[in-house]
mmCIF file of C-alpha atoms and ligand atoms in Angstrom:
data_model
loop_
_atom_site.group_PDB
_atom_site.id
_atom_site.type_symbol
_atom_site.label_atom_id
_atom_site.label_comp_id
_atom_site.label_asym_id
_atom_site.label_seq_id
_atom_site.Cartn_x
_atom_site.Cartn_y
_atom_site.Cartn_z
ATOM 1 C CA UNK A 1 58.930 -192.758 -4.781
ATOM 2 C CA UNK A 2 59.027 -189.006 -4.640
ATOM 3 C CA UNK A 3 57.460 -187.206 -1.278
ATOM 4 C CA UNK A 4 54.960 -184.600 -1.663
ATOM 5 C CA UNK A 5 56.527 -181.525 0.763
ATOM 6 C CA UNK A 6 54.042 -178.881 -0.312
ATOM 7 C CA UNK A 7 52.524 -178.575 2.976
ATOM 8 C CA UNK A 8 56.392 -178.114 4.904
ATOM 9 C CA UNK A 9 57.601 -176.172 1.637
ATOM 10 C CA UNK A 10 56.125 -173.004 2.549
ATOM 11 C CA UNK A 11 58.096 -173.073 5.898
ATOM 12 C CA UNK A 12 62.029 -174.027 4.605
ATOM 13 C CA UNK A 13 62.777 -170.566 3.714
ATOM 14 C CA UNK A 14 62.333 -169.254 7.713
ATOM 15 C CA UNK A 15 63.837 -172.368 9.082
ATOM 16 C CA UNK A 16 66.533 -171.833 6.845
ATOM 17 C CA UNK A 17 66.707 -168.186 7.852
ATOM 18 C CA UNK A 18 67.666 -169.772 12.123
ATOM 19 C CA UNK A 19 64.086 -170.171 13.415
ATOM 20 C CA UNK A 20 64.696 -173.792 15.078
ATOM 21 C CA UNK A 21 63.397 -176.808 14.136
ATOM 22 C CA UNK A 22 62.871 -179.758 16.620
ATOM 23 C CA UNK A 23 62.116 -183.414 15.665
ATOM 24 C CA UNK A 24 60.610 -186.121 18.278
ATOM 25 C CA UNK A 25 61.519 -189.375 17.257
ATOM 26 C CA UNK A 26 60.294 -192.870 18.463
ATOM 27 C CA UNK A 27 61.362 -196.632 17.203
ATOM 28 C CA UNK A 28 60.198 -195.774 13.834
ATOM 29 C CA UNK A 29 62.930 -193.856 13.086
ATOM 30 C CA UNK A 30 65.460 -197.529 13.158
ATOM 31 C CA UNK A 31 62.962 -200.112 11.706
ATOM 32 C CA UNK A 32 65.111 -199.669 8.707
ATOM 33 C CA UNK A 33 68.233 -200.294 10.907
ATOM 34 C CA UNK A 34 66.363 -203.411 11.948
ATOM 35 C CA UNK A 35 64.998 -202.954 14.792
ATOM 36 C CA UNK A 36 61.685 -203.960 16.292
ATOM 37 C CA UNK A 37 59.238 -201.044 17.166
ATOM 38 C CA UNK A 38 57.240 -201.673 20.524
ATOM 39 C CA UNK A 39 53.537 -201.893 19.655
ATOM 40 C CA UNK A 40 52.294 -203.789 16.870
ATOM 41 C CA UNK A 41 53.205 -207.136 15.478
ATOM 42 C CA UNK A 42 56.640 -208.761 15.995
ATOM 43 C CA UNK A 43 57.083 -205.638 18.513
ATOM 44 C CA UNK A 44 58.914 -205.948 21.766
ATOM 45 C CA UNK A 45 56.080 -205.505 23.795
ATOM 46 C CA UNK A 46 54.368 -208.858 21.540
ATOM 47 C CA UNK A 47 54.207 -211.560 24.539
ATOM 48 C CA UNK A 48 55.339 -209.320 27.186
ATOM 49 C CA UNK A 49 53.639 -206.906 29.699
ATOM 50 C CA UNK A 50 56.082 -204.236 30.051
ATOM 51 C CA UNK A 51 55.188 -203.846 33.919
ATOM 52 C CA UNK A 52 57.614 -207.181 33.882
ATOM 53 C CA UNK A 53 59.950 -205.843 32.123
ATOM 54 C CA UNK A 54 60.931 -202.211 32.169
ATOM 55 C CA UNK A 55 59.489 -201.470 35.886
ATOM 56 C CA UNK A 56 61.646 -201.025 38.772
ATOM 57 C CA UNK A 57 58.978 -203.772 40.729
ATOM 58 C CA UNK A 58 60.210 -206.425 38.143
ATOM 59 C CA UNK A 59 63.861 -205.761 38.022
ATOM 60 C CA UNK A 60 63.542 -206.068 42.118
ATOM 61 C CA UNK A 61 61.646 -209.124 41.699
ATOM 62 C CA UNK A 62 63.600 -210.385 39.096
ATOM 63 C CA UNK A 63 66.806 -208.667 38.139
ATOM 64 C CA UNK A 64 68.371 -211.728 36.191
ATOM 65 C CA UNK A 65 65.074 -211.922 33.612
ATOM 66 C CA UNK A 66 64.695 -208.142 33.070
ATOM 67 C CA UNK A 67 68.993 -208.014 32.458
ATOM 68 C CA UNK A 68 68.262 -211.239 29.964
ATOM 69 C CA UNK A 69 65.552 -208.810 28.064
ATOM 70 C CA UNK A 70 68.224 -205.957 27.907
ATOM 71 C CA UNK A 71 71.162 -207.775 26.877
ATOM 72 C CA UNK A 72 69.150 -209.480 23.937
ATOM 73 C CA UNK A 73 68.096 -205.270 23.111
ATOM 74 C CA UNK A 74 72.111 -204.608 23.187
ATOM 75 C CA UNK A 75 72.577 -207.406 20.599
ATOM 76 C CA UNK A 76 69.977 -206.000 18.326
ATOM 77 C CA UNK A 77 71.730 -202.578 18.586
ATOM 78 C CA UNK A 78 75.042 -203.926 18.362
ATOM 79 C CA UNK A 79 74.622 -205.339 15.099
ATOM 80 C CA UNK A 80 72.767 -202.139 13.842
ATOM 81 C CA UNK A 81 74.144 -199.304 11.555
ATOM 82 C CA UNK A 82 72.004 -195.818 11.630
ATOM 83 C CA UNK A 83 69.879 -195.887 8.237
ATOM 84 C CA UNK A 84 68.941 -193.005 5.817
ATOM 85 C CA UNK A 85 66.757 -191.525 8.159
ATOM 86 C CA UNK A 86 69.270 -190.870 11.119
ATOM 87 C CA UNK A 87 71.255 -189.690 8.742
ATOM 88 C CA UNK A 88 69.184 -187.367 7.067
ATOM 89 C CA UNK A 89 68.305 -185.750 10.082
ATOM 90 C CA UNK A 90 71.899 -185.500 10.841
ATOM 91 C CA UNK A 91 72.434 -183.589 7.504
ATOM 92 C CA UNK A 92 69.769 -181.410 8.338
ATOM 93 C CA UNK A 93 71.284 -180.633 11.680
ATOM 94 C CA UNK A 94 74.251 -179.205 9.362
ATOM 95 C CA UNK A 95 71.648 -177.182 7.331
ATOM 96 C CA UNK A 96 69.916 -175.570 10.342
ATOM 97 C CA UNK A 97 72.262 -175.656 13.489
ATOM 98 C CA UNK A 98 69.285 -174.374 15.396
ATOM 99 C CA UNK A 99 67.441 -177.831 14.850
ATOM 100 C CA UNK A 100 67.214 -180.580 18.215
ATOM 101 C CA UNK A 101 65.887 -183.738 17.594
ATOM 102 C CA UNK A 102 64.072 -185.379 21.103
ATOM 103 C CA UNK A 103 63.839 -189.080 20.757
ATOM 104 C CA UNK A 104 62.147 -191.854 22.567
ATOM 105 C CA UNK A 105 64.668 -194.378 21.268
ATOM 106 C CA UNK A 106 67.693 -195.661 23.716
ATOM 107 C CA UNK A 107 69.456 -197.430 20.560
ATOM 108 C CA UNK A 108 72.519 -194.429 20.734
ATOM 109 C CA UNK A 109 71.859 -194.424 16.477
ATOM 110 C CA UNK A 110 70.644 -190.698 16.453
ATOM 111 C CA UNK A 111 74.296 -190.239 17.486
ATOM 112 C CA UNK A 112 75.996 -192.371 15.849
ATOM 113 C CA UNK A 113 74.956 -190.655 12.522
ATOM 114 C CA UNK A 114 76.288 -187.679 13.914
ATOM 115 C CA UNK A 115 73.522 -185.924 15.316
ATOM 116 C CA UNK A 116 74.913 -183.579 17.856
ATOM 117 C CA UNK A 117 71.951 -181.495 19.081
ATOM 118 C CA UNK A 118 70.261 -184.382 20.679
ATOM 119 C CA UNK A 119 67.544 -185.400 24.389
ATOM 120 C CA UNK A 120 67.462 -189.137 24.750
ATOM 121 C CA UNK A 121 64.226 -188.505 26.723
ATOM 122 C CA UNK A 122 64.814 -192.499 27.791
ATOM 123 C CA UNK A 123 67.966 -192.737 28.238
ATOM 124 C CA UNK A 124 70.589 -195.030 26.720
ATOM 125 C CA UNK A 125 71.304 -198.461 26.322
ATOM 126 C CA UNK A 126 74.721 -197.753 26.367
ATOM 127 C CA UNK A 127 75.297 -197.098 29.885
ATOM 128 C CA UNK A 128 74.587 -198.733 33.071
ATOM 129 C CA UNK A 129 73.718 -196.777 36.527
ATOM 130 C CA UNK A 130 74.886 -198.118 39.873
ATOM 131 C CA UNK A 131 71.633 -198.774 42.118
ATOM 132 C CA UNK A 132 73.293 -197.928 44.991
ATOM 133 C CA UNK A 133 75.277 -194.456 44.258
ATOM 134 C CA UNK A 134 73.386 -193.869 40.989
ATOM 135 C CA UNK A 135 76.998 -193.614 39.243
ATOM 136 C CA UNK A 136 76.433 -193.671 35.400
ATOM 137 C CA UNK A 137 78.622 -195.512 33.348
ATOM 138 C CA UNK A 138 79.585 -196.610 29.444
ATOM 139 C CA UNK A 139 78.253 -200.384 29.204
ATOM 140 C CA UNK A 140 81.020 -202.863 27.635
ATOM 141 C CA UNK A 141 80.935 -203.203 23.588
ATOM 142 C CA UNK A 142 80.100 -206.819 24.125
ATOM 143 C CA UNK A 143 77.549 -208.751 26.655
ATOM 144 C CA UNK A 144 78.425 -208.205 29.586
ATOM 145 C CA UNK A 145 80.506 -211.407 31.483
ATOM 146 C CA UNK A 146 77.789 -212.384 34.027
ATOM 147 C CA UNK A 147 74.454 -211.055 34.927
ATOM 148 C CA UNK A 148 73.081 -209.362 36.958
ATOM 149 C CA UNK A 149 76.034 -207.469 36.091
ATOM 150 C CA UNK A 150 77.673 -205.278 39.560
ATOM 151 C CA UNK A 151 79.194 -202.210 39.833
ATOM 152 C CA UNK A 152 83.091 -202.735 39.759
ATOM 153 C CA UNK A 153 83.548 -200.182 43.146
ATOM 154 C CA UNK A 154 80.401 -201.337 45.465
ATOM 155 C CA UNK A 155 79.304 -204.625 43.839
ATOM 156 C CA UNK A 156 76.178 -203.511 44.048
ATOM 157 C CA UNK A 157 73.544 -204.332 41.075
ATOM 158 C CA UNK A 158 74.005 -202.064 37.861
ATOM 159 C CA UNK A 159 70.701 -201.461 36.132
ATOM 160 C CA UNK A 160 70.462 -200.164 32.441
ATOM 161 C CA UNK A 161 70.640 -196.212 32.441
ATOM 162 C CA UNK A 162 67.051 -196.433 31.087
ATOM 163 C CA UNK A 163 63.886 -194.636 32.092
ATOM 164 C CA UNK A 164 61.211 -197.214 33.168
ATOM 165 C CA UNK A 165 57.446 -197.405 33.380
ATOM 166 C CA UNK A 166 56.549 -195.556 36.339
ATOM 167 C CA UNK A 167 59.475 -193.601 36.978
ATOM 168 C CA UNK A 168 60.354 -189.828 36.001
ATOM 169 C CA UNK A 169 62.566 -188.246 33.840
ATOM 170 C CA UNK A 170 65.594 -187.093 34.580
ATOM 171 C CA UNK A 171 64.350 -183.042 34.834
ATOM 172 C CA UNK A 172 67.316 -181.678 32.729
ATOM 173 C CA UNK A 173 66.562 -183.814 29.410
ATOM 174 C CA UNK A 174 63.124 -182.975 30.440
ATOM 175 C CA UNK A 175 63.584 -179.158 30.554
ATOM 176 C CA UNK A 176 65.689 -179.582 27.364
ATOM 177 C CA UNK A 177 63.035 -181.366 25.078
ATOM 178 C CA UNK A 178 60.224 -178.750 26.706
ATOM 179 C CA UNK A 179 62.271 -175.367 25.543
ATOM 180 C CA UNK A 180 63.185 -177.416 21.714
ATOM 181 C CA UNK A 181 59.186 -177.636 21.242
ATOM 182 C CA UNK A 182 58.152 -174.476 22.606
ATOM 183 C CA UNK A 183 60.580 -172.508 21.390
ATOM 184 C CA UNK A 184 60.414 -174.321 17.416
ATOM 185 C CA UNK A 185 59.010 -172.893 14.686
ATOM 186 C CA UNK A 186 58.394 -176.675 13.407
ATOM 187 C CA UNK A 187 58.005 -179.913 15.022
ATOM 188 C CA UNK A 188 58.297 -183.584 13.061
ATOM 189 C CA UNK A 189 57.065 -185.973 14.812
ATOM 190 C CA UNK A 190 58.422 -189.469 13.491
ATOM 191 C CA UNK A 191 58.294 -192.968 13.904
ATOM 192 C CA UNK A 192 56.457 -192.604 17.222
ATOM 193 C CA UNK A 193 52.825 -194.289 18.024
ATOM 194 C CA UNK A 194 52.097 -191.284 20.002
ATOM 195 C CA UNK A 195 50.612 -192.932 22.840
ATOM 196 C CA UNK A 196 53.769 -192.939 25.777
ATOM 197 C CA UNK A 197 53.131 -189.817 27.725
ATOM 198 C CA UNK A 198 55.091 -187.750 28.736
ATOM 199 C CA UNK A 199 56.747 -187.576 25.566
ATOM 200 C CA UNK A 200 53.063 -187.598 23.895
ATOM 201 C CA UNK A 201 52.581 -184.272 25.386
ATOM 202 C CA UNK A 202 55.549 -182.841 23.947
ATOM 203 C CA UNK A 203 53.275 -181.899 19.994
ATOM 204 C CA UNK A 204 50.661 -180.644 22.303
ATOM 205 C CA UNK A 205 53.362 -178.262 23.959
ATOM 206 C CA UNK A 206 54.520 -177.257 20.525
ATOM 207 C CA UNK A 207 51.587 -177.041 18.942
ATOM 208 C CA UNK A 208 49.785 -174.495 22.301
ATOM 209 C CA UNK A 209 53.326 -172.692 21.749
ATOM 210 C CA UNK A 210 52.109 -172.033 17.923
ATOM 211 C CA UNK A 211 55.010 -174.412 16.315
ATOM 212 C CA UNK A 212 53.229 -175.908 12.485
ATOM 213 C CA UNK A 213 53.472 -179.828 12.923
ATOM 214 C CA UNK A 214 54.399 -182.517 10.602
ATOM 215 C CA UNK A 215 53.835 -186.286 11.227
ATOM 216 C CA UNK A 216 56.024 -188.862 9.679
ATOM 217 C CA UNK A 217 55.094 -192.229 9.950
ATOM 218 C CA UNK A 218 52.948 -194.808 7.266
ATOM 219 C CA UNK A 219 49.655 -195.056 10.558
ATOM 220 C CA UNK A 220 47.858 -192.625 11.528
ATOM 221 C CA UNK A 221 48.351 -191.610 15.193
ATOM 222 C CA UNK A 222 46.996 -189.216 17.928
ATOM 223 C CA UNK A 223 49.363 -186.472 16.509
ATOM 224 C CA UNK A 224 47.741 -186.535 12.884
ATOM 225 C CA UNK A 225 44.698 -184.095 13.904
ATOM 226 C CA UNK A 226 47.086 -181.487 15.632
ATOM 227 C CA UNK A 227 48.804 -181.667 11.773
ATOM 228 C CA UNK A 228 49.803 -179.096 9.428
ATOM 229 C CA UNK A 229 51.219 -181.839 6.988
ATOM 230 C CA UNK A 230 51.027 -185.648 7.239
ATOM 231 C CA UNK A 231 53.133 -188.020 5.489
ATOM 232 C CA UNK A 232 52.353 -191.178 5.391
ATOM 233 C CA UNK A 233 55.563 -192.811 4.519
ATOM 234 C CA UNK A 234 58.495 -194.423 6.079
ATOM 235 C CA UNK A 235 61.133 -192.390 8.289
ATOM 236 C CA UNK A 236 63.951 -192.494 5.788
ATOM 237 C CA UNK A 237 61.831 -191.775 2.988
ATOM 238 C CA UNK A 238 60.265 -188.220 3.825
ATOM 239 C CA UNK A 239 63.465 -187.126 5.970
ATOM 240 C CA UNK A 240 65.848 -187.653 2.936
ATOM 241 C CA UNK A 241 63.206 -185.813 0.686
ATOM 242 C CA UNK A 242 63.355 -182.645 3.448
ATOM 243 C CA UNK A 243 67.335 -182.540 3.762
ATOM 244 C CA UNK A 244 67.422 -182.822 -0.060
ATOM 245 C CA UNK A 245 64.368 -179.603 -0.283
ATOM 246 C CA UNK A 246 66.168 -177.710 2.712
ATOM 247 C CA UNK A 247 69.832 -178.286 0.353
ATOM 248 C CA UNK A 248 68.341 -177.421 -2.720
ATOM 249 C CA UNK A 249 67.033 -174.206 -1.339
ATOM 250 C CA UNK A 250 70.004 -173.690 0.719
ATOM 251 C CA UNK A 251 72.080 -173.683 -2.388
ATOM 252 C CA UNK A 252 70.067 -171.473 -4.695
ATOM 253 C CA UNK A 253 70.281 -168.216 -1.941
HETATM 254 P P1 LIG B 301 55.880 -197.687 19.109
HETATM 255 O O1 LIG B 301 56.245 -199.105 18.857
HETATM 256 O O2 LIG B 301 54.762 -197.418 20.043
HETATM 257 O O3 LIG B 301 55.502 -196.977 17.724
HETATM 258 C C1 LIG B 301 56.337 -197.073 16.589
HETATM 259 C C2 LIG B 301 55.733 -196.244 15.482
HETATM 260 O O4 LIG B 301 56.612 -196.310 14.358
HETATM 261 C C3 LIG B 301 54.349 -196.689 15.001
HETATM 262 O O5 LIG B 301 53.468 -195.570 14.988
HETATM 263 C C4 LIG B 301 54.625 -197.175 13.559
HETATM 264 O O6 LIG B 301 53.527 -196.918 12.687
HETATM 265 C C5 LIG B 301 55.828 -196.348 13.174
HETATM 266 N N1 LIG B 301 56.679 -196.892 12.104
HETATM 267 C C6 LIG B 301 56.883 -198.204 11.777
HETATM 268 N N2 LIG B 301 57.766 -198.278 10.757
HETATM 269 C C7 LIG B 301 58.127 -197.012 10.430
HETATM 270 C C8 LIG B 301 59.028 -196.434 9.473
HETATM 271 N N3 LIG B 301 59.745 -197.181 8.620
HETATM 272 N N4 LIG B 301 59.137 -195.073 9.437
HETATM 273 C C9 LIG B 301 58.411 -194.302 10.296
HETATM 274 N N5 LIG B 301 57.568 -194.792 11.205
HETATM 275 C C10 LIG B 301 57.428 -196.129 11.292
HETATM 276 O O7 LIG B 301 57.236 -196.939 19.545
HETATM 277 P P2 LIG B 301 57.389 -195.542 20.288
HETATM 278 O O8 LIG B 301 56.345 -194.582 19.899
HETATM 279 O O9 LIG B 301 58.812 -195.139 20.130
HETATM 280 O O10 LIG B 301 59.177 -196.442 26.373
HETATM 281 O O11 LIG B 301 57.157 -195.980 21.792
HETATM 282 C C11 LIG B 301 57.267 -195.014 22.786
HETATM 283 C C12 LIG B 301 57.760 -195.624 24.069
HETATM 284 O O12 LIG B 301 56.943 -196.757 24.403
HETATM 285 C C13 LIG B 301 59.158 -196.223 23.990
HETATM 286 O O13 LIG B 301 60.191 -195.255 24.144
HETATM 287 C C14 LIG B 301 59.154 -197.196 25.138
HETATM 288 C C15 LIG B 301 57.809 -197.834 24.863
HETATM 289 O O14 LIG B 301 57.167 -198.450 25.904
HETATM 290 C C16 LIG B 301 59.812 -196.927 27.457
HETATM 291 O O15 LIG B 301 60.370 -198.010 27.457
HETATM 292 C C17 LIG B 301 59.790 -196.020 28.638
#
């Protein structure tokens, strides 16, 4: 299926000439890596309230449940490879080195296809933080050998170095994903539902800061009336038909 870019076309030549490009990305972006998004049918959220699940009230309450929830999430990602659309952007990153991509997502695939220039607004799920002494660490490969797992210096409980309901964001990946949309000349917005604030906010910034927006993603969402351009496809689909536009071009000047 071919992508129709005329409404982004008219904007490759200046991104291609250093004005940055950002990208916000949410659990759209690895459905075709297999994973579940959160809203929506078969989602994570499907039979859960997140508020016992990804709050710091239920991982007091409950630490051995909310670890269960996150250790099934690391199995998911374990056994997932980035797809086209990860590494499309990635390519794209190599066309225009003043391009950031913000995402939502705490599956580590962004980097894994090689995406340097990169805010995990949420943090990872490949590192653990000490609840005592907030020390941030790489989370083992595999499951981890008992849980709750404990921090090997205090034996205090670790907790996944995630950002959960209620709580803020750390203020440097904040700052970071504020100056990518303000300063862009274009923001994609892909694979997200939109509806998650603070990250929400982040096409209004861009768009007040007089960045053209682009939504990516087969529904409609909140973004789509702040739109320039709208494609309503999946992630892996329109992203590979903009690296292959921005190459094309690239190669011709
Ligand atoms: P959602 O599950 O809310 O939305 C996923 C979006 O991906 C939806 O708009 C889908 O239409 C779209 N989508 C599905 N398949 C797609 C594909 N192949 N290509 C492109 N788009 C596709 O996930 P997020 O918006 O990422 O926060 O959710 C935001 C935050 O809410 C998450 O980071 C998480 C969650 O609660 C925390 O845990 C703090």
């Amino acid at each position: 299926m071919s992508v129709d870019l005329s409404s982004l076309e008219p904007y490759l030549p200046e991104l291609l000439s250093g004005r940055p490009l950002a990208v916000l990305t949410g659990a759209g972006v690895s459905v075709e890596s297999g994973l579940p998004t959160f809203r929506g049918p078969g989602g994570l959220w499907e039979g859960h309230r997140p508020e016992e699940l990804a709050t710091q009230d239920a991982f007091t309450k409950d630490p051995v449940k909310v670890w269960r929830w996150y250790e099934w999430r690391r199995s998911l990602v374990r056994d997932a490879r980035p797809n086209d659309a990860h590494l499309a952007l990635a390519r794209i990153e190599r066309l225009l080195p003043r391009s950031t991509v913000v995402t939502q997502n705490v599956d580590g695939l962004h980097r894994a296809a090689g995406q340097h220039n990169l805010v995990e607004l949420h943090g990872s799920l490949h590192r653990t933080r000490c609840t005592q002494d907030g020390a941030v660490r790489p989370a083992p490969p595999g499951p981890f050998p008992q849980i709750p797992p404990r921090c090997p210096t205090c034996t205090a409980l670790l907790r996944p170095d995630v950002v959960w309901f209620g709580e803020r964001l750390p203020e440097k990946d904040w700052r970071a994903a504020e100056t990518a949309v303000s300063d862009c000349a274009v923001l994609l917005v892909v694979g997200t539902s939109s509806v998650v604030a603070p990250a929400s906010t982040l096409a209004l910034v861009a768009a007040r800061s007089g960045a053209r927006l682009f939504e990516i993603n087969p529904e409609a969402t909140p973004v789509a009336p702040l739109a320039e351009g709208v494609f309503r496809t999946t992630a892996s689909e329109a992203l590979r038909a903009i690296a292959d536009a921005l190459s094309g071009r690239a190669a011709r000047s």
